Short mmCIF file of C-alpha atoms and ligand atoms in Angstrom, two decimals:
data_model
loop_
_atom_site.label_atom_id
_atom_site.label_comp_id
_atom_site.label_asym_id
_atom_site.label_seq_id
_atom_site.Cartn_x
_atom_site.Cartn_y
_atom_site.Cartn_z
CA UNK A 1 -7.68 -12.81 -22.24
CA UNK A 2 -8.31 -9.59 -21.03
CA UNK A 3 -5.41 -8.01 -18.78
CA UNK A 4 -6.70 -8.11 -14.59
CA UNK A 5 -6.92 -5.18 -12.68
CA UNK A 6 -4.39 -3.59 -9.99
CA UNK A 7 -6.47 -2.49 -7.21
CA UNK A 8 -4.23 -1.46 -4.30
CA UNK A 9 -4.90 -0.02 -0.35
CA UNK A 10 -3.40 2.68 1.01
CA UNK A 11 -3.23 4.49 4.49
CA UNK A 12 -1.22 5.38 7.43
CA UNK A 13 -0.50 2.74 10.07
CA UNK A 14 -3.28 1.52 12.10
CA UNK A 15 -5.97 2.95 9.32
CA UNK A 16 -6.74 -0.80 9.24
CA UNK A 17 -5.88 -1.72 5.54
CA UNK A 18 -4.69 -5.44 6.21
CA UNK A 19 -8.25 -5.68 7.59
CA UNK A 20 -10.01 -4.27 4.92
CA UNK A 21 -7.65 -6.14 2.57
CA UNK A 22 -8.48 -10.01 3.75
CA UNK A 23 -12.14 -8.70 3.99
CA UNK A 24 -12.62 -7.35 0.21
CA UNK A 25 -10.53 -10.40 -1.05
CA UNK A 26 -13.07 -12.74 0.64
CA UNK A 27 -16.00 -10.89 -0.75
CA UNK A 28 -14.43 -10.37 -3.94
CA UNK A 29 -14.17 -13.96 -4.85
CA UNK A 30 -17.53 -15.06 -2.95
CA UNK A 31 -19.01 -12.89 -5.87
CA UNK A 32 -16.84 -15.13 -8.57
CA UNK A 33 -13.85 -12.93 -9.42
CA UNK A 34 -10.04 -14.21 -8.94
CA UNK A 35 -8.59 -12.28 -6.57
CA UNK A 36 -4.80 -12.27 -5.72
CA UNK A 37 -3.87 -10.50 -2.36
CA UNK A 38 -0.20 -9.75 -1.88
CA UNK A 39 1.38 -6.95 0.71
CA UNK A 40 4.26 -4.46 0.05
CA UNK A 41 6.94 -4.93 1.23
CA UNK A 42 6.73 -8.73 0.46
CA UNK A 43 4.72 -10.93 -1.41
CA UNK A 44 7.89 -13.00 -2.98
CA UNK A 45 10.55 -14.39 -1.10
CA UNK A 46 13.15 -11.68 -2.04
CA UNK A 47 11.06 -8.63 -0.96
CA UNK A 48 9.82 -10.71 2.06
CA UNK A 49 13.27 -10.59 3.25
CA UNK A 50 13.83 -6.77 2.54
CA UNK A 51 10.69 -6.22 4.58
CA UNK A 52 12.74 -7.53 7.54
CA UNK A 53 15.56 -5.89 6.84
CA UNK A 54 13.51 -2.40 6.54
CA UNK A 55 11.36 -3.31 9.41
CA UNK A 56 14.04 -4.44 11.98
CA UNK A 57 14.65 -1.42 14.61
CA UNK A 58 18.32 -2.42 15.47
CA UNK A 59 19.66 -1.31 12.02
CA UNK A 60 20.54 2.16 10.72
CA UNK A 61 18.98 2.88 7.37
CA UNK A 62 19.29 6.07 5.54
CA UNK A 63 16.60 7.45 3.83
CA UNK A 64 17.52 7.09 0.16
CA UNK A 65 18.81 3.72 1.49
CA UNK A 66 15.18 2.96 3.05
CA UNK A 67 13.43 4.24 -0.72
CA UNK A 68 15.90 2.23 -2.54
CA UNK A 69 15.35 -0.79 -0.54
CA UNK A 70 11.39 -0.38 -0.58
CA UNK A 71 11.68 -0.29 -4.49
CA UNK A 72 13.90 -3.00 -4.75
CA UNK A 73 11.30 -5.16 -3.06
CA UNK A 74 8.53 -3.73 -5.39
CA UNK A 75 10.53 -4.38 -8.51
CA UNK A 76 10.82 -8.22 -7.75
CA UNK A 77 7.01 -8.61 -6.72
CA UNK A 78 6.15 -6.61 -10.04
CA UNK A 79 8.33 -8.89 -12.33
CA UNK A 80 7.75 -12.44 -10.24
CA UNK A 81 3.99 -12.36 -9.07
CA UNK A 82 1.90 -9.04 -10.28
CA UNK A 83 2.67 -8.81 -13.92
CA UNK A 84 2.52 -12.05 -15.11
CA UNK A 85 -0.86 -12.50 -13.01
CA UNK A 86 -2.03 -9.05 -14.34
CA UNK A 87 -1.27 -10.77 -18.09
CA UNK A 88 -3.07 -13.97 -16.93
CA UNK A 89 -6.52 -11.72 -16.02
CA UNK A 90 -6.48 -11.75 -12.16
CA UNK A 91 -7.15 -9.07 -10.21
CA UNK A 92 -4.33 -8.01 -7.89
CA UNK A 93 -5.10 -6.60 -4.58
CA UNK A 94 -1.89 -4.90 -3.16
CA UNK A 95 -1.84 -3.96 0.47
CA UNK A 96 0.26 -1.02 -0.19
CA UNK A 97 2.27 0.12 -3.61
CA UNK A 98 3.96 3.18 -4.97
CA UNK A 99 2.17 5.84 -3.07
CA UNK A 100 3.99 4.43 0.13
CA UNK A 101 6.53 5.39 -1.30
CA UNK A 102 5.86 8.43 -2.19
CA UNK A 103 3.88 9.21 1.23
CA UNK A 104 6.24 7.93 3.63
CA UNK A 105 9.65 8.58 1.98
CA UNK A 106 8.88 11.73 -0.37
CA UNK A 107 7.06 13.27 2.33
CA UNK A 108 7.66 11.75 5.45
CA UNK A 109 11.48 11.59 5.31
CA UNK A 110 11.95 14.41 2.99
CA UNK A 111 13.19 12.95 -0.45
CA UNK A 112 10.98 14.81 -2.66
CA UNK A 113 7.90 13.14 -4.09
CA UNK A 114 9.11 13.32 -7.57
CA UNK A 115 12.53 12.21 -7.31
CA UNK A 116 10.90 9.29 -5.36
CA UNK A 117 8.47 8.98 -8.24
CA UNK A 118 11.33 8.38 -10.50
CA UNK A 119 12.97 5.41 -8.87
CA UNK A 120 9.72 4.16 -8.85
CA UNK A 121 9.02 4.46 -12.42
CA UNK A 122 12.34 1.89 -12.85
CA UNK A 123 10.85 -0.59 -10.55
CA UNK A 124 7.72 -1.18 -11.71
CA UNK A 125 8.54 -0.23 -15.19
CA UNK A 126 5.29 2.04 -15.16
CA UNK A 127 2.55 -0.10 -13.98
CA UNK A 128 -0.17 2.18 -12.43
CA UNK A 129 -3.08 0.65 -10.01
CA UNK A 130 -6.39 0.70 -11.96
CA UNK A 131 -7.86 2.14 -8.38
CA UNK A 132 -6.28 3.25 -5.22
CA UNK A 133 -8.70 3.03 -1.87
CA UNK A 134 -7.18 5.25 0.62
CA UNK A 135 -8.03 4.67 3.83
CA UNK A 136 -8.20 7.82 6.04
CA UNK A 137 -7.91 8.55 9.81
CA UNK A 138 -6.59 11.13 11.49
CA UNK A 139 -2.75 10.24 12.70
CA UNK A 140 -3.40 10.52 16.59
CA UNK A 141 -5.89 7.94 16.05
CA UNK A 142 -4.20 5.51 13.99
CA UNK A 143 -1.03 5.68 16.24
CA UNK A 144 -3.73 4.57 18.84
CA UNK A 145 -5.05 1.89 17.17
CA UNK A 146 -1.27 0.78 16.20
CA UNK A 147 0.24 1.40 19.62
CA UNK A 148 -2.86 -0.78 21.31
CA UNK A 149 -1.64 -4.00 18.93
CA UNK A 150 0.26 -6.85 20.75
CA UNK A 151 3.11 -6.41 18.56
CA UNK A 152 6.39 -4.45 19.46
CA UNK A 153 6.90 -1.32 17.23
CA UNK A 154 8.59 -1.59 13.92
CA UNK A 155 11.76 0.53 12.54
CA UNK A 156 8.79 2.63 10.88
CA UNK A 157 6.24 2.49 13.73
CA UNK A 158 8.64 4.39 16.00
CA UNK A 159 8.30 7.72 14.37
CA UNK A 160 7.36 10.63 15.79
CA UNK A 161 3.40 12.52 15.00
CA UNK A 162 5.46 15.23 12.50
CA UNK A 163 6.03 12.41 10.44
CA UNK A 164 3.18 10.48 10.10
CA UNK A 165 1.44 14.16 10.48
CA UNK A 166 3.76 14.76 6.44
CA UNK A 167 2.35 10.96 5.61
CA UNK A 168 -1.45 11.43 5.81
CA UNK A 169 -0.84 15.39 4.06
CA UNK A 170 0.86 13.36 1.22
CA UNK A 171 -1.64 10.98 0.83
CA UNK A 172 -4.44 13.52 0.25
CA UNK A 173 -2.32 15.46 -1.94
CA UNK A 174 -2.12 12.39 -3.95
CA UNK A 175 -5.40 11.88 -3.96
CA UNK A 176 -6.24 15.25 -4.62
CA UNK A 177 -4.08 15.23 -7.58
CA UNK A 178 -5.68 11.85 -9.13
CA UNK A 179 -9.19 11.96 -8.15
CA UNK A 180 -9.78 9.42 -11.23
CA UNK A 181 -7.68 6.52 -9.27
CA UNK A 182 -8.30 7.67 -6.22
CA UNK A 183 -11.21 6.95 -3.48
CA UNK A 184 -11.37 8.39 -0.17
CA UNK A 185 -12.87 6.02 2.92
CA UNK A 186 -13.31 7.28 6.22
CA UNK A 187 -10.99 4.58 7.78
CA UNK A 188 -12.98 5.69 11.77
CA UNK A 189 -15.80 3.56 10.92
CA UNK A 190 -16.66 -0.13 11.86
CA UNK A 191 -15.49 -2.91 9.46
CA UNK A 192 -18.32 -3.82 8.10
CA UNK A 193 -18.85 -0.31 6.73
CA UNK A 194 -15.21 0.19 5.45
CA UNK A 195 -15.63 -2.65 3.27
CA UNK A 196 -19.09 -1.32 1.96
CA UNK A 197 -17.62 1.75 0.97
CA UNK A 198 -14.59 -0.18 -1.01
CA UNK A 199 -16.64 -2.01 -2.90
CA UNK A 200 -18.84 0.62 -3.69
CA UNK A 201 -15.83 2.67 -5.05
CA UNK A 202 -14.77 -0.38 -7.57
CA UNK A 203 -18.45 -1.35 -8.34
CA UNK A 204 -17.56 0.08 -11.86
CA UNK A 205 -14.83 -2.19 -12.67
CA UNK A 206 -16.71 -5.36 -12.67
CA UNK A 207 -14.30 -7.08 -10.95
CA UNK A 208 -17.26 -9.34 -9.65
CA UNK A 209 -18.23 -10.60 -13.09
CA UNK A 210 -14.97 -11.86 -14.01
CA UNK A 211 -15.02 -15.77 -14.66
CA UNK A 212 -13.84 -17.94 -11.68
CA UNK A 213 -11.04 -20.02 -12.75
P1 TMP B 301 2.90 -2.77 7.00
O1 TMP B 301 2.86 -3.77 5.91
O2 TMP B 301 2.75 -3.35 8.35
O3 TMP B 301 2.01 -1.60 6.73
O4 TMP B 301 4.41 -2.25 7.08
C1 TMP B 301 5.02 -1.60 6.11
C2 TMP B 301 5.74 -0.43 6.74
O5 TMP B 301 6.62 0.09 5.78
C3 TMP B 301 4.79 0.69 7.12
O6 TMP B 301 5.27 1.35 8.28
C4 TMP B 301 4.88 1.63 5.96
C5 TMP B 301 6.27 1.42 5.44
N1 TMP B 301 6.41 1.57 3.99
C6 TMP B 301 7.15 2.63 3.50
O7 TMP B 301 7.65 3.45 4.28
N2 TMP B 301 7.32 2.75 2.16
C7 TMP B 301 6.82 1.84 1.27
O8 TMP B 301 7.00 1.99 0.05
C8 TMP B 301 6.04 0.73 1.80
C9 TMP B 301 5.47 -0.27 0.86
C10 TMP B 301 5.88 0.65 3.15
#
């Protein structure tokens, strides 16, 4: 059996991933491939519980505390639910991974993105995502977008524009620096669009044509 693929979605908040994510699952398997969808921080039971732990705005969490913590909760979803369905042929689609990480506490809190590489390397034990979509919108607007959601603001959400301004500079440095894994998609458009674009940026993996199971 041929190992799946790790497709993941990246962006600031309010670039719409989780929308795009549910939306390219959906058409994924309508086309006949077995798609998994899972979310960072979360995903298993462990990490869901780390995600309210980093989330919740009435605790203090230091930054090497807040990068430990976010790799603690990628380590378990690795080892319980990604690798094993990697091995098994599906393809994973992971609303956020490592360059989170490396975005929002390399840049964004100031860690260094290759010391945050590092810990990163332990948790995952080196898996890479086949492709990384990047979804990209300008931080004013995605604060917008963020700020006119229902929901109160999380631990992360209540930064100020200098950091999420370091965020979306980190992410197109990464990008820049892996143009091979890495696809661009102007994250301003409608839906509909947003989707076309991702699935014209993994129309070369034939993720379509893999067997239903
Ligand atoms: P979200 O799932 O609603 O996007 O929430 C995750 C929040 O956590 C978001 O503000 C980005 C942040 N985050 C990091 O700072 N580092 C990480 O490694 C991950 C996965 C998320």
């Amino acid at each position: 059996m041929a190992r799946g693929n790790l497709i993941t979605i990246e962006g600031i908040d309010g670039a719409g991933k989780s929308t795009l994510a549910d939306a390219l699952a959906a058409e994924l398997r309508r086309a006949g491939a077995r798609v998994e969808l899972l979310r960072e921080p979360g995903g298993v039971e462990l990490s869901e519980r780390i995600r309210a732990l980093v989330k919740d705005p009435s605790l203090t969490v230091g930054a090497r505390a807040e990068a430990l913590l976010y790799a603690a909760a990628r380590a378990q979803l690795v080892q319980e639910r990604v690798e094993p369905l990697l091995q098994d042929g599906a393809t994973v689609l992971l609303d956020r991974f490592v360059d989170s990480s490396l975005a929002y506490q390399g840049a964004g809190r100031e860690l260094g993105v290759e010391r945050v590489r590092a810990i990163n390397e332990l948790a995952t034990g080196g898996l890479a995502a086949t492709r990384t979509l990047l979804l990209r919108i300008d931080p004013t607007a995605g604060r917008a977008r963020q700020q006119g959601r229902d929901d109160a603001p999380d631990r992360l959400e209540r930064e100020d524009e200098r950091f999420f301004a370091a965020v979306a500079r980190a992410y197109d440095e990464l990008a820049r620096a892996e143009p091979e894994r890495f696809r661009t998609i102007d994250a301003t458009q409608p839906p509909g669009a947003v989707l076309a674009d991702a699935l014209a940026a993994l129309a070369d993996l034939g993720l379509a044509a893999a067997p239903a199971h």
